[in-house]
PDB file of C-alpha atoms in Angstrom:
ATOM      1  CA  UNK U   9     -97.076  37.351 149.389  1.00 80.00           C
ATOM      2  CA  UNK U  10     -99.930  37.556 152.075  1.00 82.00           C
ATOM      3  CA  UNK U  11    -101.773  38.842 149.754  1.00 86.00           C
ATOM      4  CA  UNK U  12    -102.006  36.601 147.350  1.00 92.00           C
ATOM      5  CA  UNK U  13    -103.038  33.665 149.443  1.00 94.00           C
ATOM      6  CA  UNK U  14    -106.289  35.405 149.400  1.00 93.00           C
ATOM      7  CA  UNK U  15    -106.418  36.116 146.311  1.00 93.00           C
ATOM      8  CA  UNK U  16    -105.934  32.416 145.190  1.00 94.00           C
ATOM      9  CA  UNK U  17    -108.300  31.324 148.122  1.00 95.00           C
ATOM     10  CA  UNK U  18    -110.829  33.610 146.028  1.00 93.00           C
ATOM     11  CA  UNK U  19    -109.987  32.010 142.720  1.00 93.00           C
ATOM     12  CA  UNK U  20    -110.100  28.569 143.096  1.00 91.00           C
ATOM     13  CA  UNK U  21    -106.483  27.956 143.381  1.00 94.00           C
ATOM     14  CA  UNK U  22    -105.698  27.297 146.726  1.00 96.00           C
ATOM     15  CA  UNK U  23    -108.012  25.303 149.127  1.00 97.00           C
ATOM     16  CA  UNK U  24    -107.007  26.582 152.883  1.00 97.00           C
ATOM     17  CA  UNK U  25    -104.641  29.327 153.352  1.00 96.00           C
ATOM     18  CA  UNK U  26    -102.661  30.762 156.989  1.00 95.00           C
ATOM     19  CA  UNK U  27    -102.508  34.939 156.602  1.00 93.00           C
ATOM     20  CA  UNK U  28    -103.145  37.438 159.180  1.00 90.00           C
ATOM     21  CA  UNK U  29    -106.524  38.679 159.672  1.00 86.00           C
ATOM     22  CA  UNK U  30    -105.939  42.072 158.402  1.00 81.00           C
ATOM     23  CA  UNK U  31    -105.045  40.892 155.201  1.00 84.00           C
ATOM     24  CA  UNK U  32    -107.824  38.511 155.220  1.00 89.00           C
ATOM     25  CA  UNK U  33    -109.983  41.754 155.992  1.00 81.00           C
ATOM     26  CA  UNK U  34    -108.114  44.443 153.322  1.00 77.00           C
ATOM     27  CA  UNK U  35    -108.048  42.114 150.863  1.00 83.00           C
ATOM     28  CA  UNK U  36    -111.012  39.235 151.529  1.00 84.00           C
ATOM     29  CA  UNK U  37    -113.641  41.929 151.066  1.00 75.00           C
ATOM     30  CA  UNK U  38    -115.925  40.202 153.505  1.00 80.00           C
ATOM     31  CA  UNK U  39    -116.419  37.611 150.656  1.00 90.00           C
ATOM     32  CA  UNK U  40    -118.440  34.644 152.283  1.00 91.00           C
ATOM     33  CA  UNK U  41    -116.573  32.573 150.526  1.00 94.00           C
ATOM     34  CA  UNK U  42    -113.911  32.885 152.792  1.00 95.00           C
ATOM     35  CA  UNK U  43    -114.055  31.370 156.060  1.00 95.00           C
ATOM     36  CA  UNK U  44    -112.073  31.396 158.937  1.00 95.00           C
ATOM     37  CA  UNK U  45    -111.539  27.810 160.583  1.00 96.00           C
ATOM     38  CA  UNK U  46    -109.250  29.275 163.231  1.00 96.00           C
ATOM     39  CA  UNK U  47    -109.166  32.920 164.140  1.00 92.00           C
ATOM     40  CA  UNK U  48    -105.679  32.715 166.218  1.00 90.00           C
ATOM     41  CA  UNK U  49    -102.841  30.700 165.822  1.00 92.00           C
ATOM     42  CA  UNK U  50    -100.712  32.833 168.298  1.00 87.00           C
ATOM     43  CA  UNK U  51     -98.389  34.201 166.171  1.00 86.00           C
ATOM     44  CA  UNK U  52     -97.854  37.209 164.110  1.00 82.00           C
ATOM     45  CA  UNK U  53     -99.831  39.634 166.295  1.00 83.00           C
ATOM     46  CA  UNK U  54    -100.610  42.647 165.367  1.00 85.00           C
ATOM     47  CA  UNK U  55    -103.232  45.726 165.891  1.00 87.00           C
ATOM     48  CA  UNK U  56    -104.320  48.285 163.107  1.00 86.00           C
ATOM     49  CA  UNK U  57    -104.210  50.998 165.571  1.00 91.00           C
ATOM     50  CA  UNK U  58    -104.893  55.232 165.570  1.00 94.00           C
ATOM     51  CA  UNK U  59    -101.761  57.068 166.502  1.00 96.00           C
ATOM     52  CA  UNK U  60    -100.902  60.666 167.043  1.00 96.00           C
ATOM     53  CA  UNK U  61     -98.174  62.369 167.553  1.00 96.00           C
ATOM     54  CA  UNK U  62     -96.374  62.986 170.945  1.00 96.00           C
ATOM     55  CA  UNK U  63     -96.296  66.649 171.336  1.00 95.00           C
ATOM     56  CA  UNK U  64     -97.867  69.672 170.347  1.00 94.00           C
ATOM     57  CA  UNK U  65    -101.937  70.117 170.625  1.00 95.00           C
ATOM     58  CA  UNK U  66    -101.651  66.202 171.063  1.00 96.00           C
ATOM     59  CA  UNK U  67     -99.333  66.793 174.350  1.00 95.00           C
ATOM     60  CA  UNK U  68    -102.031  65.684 176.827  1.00 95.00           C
ATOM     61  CA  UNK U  69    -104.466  63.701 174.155  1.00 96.00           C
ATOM     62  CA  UNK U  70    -104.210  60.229 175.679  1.00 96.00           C
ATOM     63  CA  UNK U  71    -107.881  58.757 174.533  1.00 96.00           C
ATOM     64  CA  UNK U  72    -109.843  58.315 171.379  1.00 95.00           C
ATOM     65  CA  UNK U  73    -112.217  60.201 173.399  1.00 94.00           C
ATOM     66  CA  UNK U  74    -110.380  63.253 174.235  1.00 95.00           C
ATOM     67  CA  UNK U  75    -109.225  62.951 171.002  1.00 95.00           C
ATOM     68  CA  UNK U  76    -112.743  63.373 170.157  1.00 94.00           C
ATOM     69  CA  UNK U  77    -113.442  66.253 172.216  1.00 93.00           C
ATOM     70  CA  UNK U  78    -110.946  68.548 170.360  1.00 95.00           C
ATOM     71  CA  UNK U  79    -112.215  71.774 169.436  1.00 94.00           C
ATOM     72  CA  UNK U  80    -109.526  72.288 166.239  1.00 94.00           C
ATOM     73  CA  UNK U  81    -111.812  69.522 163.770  1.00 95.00           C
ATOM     74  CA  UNK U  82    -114.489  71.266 161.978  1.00 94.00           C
ATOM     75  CA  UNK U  83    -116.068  70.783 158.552  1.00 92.00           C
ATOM     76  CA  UNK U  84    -113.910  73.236 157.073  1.00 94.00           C
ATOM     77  CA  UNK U  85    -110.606  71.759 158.638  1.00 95.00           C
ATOM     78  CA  UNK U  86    -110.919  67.625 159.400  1.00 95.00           C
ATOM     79  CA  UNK U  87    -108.934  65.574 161.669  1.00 96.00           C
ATOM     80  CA  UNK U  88    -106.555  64.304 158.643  1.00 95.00           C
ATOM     81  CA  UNK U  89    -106.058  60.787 158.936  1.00 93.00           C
ATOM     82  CA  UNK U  90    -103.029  58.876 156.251  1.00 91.00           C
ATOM     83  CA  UNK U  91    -103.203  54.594 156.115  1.00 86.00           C
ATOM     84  CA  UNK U  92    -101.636  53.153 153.707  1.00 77.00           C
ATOM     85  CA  UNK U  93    -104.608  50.047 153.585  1.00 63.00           C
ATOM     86  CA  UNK U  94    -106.383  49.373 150.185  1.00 53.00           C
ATOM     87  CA  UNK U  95    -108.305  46.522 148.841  1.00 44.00           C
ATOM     88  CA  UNK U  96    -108.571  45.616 145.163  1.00 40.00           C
ATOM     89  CA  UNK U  97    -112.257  45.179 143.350  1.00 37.00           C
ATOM     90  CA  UNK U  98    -112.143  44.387 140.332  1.00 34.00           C
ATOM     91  CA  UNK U  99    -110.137  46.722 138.147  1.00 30.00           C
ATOM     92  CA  UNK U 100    -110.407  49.163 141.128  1.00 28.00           C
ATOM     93  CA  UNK U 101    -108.989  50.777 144.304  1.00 34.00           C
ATOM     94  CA  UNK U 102    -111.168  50.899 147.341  1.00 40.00           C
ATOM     95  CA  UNK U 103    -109.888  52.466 150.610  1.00 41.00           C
ATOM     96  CA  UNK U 104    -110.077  49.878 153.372  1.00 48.00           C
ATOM     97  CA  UNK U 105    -110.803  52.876 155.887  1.00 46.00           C
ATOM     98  CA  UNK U 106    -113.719  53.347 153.747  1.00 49.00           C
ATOM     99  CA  UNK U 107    -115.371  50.249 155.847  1.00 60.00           C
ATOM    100  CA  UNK U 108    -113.462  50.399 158.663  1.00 72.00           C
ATOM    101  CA  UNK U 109    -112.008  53.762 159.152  1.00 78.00           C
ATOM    102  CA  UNK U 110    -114.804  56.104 158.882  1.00 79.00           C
ATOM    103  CA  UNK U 111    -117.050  54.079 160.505  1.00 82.00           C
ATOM    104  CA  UNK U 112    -114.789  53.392 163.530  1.00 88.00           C
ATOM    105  CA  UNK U 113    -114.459  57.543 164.164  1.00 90.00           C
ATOM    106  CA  UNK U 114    -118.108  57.408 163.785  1.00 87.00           C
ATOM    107  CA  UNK U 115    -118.745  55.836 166.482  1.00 90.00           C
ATOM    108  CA  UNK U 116    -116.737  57.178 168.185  1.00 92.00           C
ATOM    109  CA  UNK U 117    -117.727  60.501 167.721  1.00 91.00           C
ATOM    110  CA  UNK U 118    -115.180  62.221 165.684  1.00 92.00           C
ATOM    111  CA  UNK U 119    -117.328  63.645 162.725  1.00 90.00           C
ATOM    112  CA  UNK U 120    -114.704  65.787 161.061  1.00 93.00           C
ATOM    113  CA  UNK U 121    -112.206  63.677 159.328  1.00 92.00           C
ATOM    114  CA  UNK U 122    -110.474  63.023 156.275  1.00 92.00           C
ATOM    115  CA  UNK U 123    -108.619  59.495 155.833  1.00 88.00           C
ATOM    116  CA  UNK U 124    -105.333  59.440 152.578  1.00 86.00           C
ATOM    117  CA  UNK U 125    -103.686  56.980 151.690  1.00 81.00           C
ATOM    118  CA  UNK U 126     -99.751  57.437 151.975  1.00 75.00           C
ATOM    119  CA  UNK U 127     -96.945  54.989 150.758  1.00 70.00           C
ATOM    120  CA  UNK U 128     -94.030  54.300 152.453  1.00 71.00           C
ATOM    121  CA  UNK U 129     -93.332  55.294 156.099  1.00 79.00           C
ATOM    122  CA  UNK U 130     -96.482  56.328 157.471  1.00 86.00           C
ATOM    123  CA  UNK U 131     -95.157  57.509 160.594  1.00 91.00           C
ATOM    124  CA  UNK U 132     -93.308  60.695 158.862  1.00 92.00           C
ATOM    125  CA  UNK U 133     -96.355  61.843 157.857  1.00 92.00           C
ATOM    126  CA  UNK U 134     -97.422  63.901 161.091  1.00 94.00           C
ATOM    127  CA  UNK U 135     -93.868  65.600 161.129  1.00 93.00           C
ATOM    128  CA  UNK U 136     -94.139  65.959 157.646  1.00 92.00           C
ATOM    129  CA  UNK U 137     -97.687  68.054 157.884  1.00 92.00           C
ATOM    130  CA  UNK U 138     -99.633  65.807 155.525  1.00 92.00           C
ATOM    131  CA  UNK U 139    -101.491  64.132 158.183  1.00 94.00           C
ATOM    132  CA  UNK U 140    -102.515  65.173 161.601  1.00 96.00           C
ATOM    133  CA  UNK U 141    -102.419  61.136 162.787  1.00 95.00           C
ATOM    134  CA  UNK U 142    -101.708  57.323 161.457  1.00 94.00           C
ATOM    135  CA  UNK U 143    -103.809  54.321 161.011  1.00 91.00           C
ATOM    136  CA  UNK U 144    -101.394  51.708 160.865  1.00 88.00           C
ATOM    137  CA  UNK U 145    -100.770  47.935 161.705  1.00 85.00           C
ATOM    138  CA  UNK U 146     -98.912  47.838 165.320  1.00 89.00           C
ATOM    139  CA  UNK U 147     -96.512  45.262 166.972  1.00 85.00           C
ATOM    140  CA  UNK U 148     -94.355  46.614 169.513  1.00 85.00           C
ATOM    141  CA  UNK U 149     -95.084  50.340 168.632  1.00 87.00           C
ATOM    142  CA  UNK U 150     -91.334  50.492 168.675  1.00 90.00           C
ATOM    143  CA  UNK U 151     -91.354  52.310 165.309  1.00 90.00           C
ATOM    144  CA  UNK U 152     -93.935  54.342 166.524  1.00 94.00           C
ATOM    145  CA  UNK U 153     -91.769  56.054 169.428  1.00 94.00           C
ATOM    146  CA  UNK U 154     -88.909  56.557 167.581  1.00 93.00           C
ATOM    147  CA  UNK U 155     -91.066  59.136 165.208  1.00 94.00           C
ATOM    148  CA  UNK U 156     -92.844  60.655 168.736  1.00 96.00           C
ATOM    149  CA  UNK U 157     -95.882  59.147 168.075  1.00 96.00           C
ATOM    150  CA  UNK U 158     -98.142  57.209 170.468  1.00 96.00           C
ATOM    151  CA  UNK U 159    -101.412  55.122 170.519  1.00 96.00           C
ATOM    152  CA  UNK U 160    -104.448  56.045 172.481  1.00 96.00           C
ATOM    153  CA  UNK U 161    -106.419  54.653 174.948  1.00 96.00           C
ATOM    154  CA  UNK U 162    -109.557  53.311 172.871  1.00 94.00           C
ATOM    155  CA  UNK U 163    -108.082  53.700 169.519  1.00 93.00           C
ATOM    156  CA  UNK U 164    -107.720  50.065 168.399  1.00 92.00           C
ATOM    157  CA  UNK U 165    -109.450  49.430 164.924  1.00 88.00           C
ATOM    158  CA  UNK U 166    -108.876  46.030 164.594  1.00 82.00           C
ATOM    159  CA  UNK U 167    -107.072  43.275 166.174  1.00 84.00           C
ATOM    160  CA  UNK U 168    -104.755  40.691 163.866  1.00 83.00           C
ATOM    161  CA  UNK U 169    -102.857  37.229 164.287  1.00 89.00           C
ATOM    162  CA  UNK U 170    -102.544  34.234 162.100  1.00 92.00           C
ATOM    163  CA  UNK U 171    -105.595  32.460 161.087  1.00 94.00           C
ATOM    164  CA  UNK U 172    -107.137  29.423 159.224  1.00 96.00           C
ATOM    165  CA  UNK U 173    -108.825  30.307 156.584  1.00 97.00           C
ATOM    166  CA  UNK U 174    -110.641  28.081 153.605  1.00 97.00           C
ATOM    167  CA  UNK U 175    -112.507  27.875 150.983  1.00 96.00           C
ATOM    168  CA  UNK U 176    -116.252  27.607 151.173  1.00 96.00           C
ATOM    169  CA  UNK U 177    -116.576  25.946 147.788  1.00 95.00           C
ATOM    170  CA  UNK U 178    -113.401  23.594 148.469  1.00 96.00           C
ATOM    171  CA  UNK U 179    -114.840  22.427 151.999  1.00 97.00           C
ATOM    172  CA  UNK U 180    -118.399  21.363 150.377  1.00 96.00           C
ATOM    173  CA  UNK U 181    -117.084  20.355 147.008  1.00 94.00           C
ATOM    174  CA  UNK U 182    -113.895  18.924 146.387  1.00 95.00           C
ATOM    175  CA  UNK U 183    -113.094  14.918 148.227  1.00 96.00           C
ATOM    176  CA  UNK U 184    -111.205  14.979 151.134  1.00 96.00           C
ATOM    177  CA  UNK U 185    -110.602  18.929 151.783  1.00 97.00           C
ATOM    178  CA  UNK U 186    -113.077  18.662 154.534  1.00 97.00           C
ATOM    179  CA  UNK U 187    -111.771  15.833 156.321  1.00 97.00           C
ATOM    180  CA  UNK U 188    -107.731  17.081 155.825  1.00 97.00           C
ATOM    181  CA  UNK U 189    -109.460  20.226 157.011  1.00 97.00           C
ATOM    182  CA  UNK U 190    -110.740  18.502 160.156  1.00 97.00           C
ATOM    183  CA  UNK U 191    -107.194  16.699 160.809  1.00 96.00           C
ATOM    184  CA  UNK U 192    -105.443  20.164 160.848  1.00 96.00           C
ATOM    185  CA  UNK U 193    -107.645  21.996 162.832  1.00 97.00           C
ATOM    186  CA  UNK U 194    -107.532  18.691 165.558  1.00 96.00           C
ATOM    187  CA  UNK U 195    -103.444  18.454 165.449  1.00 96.00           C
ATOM    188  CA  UNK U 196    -103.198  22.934 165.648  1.00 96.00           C
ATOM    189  CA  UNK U 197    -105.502  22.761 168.642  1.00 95.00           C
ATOM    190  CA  UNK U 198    -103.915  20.406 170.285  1.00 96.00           C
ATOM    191  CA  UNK U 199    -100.135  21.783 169.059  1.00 96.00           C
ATOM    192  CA  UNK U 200    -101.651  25.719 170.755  1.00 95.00           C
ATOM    193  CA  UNK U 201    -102.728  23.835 173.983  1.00 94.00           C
ATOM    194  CA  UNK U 202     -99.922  21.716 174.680  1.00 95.00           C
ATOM    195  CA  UNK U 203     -97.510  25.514 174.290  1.00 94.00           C
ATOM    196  CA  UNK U 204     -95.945  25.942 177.763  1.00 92.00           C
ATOM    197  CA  UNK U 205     -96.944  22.801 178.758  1.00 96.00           C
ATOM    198  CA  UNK U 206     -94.152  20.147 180.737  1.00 97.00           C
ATOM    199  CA  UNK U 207     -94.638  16.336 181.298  1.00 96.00           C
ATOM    200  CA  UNK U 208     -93.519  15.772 185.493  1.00 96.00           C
ATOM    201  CA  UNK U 209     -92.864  12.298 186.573  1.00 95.00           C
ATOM    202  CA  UNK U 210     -91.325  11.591 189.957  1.00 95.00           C
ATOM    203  CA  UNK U 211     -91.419   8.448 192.461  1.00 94.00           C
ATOM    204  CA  UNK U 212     -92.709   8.769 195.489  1.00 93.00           C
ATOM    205  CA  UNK U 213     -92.764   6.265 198.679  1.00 92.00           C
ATOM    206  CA  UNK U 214     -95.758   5.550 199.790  1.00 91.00           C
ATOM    207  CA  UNK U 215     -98.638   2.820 201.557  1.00 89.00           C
ATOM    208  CA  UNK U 216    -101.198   3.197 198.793  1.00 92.00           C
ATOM    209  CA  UNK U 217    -101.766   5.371 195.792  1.00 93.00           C
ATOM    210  CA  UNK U 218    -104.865   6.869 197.262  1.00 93.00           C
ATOM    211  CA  UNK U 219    -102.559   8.204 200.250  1.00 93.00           C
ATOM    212  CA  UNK U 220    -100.059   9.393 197.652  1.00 93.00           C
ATOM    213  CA  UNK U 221    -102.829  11.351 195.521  1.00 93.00           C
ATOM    214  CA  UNK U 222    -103.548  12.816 198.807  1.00 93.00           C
ATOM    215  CA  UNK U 223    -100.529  13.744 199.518  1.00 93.00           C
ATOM    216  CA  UNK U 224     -99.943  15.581 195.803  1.00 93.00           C
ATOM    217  CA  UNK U 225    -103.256  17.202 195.981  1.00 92.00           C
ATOM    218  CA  UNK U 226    -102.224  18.757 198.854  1.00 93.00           C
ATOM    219  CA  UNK U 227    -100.085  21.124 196.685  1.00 92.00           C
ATOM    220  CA  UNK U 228    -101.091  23.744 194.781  1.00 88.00           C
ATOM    221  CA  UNK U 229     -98.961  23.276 191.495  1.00 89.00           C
ATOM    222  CA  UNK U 230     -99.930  19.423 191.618  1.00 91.00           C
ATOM    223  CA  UNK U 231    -102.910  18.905 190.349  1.00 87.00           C
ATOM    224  CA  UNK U 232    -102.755  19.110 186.503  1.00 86.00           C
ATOM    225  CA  UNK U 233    -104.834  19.020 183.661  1.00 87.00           C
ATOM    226  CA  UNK U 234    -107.346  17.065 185.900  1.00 88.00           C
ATOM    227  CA  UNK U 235    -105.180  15.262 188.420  1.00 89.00           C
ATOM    228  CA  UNK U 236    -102.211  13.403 188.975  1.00 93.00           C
ATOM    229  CA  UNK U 237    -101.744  10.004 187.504  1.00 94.00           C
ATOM    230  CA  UNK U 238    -100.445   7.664 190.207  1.00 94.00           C
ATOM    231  CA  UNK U 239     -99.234   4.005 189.319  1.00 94.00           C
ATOM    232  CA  UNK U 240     -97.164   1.664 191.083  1.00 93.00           C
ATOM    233  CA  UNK U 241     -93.477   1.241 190.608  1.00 90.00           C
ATOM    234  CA  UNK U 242     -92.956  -2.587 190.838  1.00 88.00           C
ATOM    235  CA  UNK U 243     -89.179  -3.925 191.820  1.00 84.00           C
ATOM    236  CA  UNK U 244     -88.116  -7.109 192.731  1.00 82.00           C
ATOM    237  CA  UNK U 245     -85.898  -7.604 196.398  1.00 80.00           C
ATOM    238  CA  UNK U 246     -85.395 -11.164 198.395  1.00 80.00           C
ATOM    239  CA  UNK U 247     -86.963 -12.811 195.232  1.00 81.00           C
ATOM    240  CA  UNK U 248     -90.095 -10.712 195.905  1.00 85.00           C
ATOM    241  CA  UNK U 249     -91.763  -7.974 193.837  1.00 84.00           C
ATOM    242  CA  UNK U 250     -93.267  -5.408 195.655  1.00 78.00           C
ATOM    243  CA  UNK U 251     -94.287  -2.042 194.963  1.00 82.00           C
ATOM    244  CA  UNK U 252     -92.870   0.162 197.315  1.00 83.00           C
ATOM    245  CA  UNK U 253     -92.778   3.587 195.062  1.00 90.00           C
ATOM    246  CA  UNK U 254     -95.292   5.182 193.389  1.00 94.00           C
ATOM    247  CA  UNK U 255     -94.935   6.892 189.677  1.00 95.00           C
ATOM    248  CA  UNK U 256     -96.473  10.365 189.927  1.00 94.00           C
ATOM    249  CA  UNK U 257     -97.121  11.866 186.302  1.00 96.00           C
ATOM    250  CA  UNK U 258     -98.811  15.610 186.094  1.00 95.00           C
ATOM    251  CA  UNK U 259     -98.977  18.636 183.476  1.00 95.00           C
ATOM    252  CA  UNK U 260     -97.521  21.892 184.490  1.00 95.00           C
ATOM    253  CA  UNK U 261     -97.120  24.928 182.676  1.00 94.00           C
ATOM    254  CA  UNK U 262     -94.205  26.316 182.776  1.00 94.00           C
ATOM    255  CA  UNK U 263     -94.092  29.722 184.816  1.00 93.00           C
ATOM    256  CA  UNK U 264     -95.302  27.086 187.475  1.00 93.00           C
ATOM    257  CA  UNK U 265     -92.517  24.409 186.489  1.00 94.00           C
ATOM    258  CA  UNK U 266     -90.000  25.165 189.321  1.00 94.00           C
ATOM    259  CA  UNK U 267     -92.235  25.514 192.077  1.00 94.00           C
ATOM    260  CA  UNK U 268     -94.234  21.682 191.207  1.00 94.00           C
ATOM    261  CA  UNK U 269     -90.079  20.717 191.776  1.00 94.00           C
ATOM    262  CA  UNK U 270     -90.122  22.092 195.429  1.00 94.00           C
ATOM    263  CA  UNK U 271     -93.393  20.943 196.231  1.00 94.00           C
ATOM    264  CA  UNK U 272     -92.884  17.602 194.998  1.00 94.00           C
ATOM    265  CA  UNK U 273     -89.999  17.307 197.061  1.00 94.00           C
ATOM    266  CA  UNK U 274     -91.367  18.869 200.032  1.00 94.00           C
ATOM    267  CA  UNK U 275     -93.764  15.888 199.879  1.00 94.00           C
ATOM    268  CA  UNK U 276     -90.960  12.955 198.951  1.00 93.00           C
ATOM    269  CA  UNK U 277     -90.793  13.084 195.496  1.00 92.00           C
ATOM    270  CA  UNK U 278     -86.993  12.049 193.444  1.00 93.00           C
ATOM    271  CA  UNK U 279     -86.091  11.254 190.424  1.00 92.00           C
ATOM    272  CA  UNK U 280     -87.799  13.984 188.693  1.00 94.00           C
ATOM    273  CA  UNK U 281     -88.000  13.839 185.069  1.00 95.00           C
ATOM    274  CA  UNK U 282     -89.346  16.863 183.428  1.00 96.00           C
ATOM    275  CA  UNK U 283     -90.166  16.988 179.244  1.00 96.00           C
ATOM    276  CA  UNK U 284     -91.632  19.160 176.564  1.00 96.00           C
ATOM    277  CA  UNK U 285     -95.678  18.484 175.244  1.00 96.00           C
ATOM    278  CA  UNK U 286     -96.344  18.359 171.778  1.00 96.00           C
ATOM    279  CA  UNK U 287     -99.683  17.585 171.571  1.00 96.00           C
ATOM    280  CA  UNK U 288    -102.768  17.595 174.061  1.00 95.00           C
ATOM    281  CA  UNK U 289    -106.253  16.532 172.028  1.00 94.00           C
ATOM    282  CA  UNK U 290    -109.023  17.103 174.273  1.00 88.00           C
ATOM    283  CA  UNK U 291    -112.737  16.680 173.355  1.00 86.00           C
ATOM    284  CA  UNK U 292    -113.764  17.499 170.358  1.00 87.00           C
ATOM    285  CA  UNK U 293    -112.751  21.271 169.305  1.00 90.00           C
ATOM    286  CA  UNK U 294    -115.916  23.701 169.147  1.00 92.00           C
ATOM    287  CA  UNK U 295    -114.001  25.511 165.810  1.00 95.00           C
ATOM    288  CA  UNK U 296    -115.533  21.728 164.239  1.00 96.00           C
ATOM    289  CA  UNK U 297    -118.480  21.741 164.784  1.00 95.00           C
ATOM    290  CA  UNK U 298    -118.732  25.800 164.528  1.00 95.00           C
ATOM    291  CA  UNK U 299    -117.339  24.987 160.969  1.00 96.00           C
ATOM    292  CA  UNK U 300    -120.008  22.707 160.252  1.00 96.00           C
ATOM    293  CA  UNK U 301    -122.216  24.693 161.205  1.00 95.00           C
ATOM    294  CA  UNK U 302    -120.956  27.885 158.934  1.00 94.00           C
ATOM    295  CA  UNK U 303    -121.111  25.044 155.743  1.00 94.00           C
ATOM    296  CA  UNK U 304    -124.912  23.776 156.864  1.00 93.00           C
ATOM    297  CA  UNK U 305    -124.119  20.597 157.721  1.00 89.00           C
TER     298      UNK U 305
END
């Protein structure tokens, strides 16, 4: 379970960990023990997000701040909020919304409220008339209209995806955590930038590679990570070798894929061969040396 990975990251037991950063939040405690080598790994997004319900006095609420501006929360009757986030402390139950909740209407200026927990389906709990609106983790909000509820403009808590996270006392004191550490970080960089990314390689005729280059530049969707490679194509004719094509190799992303195609063969290009990146390592990442950084080193 999620869960657990933090919980074994906070014993001892496990050295790095990949859980979502609510979990890391509910259940880390803000332990700075913890730390997060990469904050988003692109997948398993998520929001922990206010919603209210569709109709009624909420008809025309559309903000956290009109929300806000309501005239039904008082002292006597609170805005009555049900989550169903807790963290564990000890032999304890702590309300997440405690830290987060709370706070967050603070600020926002919604004084009057009460936050429950609820198990279960939190989005019944509106039409049930336990709660007068939901803080709950998001992903499509699918769920969310099918109960006529909605999320507000400004009413975001906290924003979630996969992330990185280690052990302080691992990465300082146990051999080789750091550097494995370091190689993982390198290859999931590289793995996140290379996403959506296509290898192009076409021939092209031409007198020189500079005039080729100029030719490519020429075209929007040509110019890559930071320009074309152009090298010679050498083949042999009358006993001679001569180099009459040119080897054009770029990086496209691919919602621009088709269109390099047409412009590379608006300027000569054939024999287009198009295939998948795995990998791009740049310089060195900035998560590094933030890391080292976060350990004092």
């Amino acid at each position: 379970r999620p869960k657990d990975i933090v919980r074994k990251l906070l014993s001892g037991d496990l050295d790095l960990g990949i859980v979502g950063l609510d979990i890391l939040t509910e259940f880390g405690q803000g332990n700075e023990d913890l730390i997060v080598v990469h904050e988003a790994l692109e997948y398993g997004d998520c929001r922990l997000s206010i919603a209210i319900p569709q109709y009624g006095i909420f008809e025309n609420v559309n903000s956290l701040e009109e929300l806000a501006k309501m005239p039904q929360w008082t002292e006597e009757k609170p805005l009555r909020v049900a989550t169903g986030f807790t963290y564990r402390k000890s032999d304890l139950t702590f309300l997440l919304t405690v830290q987060l909740g709370p706070k967050f209407m603070k600020d926002n200026g919604i004084k009057h409220v009460a936050f429950s927990t609820a198990d279960g389906a939190l989005e019944a709990a509106p039409a049930m008339g336990i709660a007068d609106a939901i803080l709950d983790l998001v992903s499509s909000g699918t769920t969310l209209k099918e109960n006529n509820l909605k999320e507000i403009e400004g009413g975001v808590v906290l924003e979630s995806q996969a992330a990185l996270v280690a052990s302080r006392k691992s990465l300082i004191g146990r051999n080789g955590v750091l550097e494995t550490t370091h190689e993982m970080l390198e290859r999931l960089e590289a793995h996140l930038r290379a996403m959506g990314q296509f290898t192009v390689t076409a021939n092209m005729r031409g007198s020189s590679a500079e005039e080729v280059a100029e030719r490519v530049l020429s075209q929007p969707s040509l110019s890559g990570l930071q320009g074309p490679t152009v090298s010679p194509v050498f083949n042999k004719r009358d006993g001679k070798v001569s180099a009459d094509y040119y080897a054009i190799v770029i990086c496209v992303p691919k919602k621009a894929l088709y269109k390099s195609i047409q412009q590379l063969r608006a300027i000569g290009g054939s024999g287009v061969l198009i295939s998948p990146l795995t990998y791009i390592f740049d310089e060195e990442t900035p998560r590094w040396r933030q890391l080292l950084s976060k350990l004092g080193l």
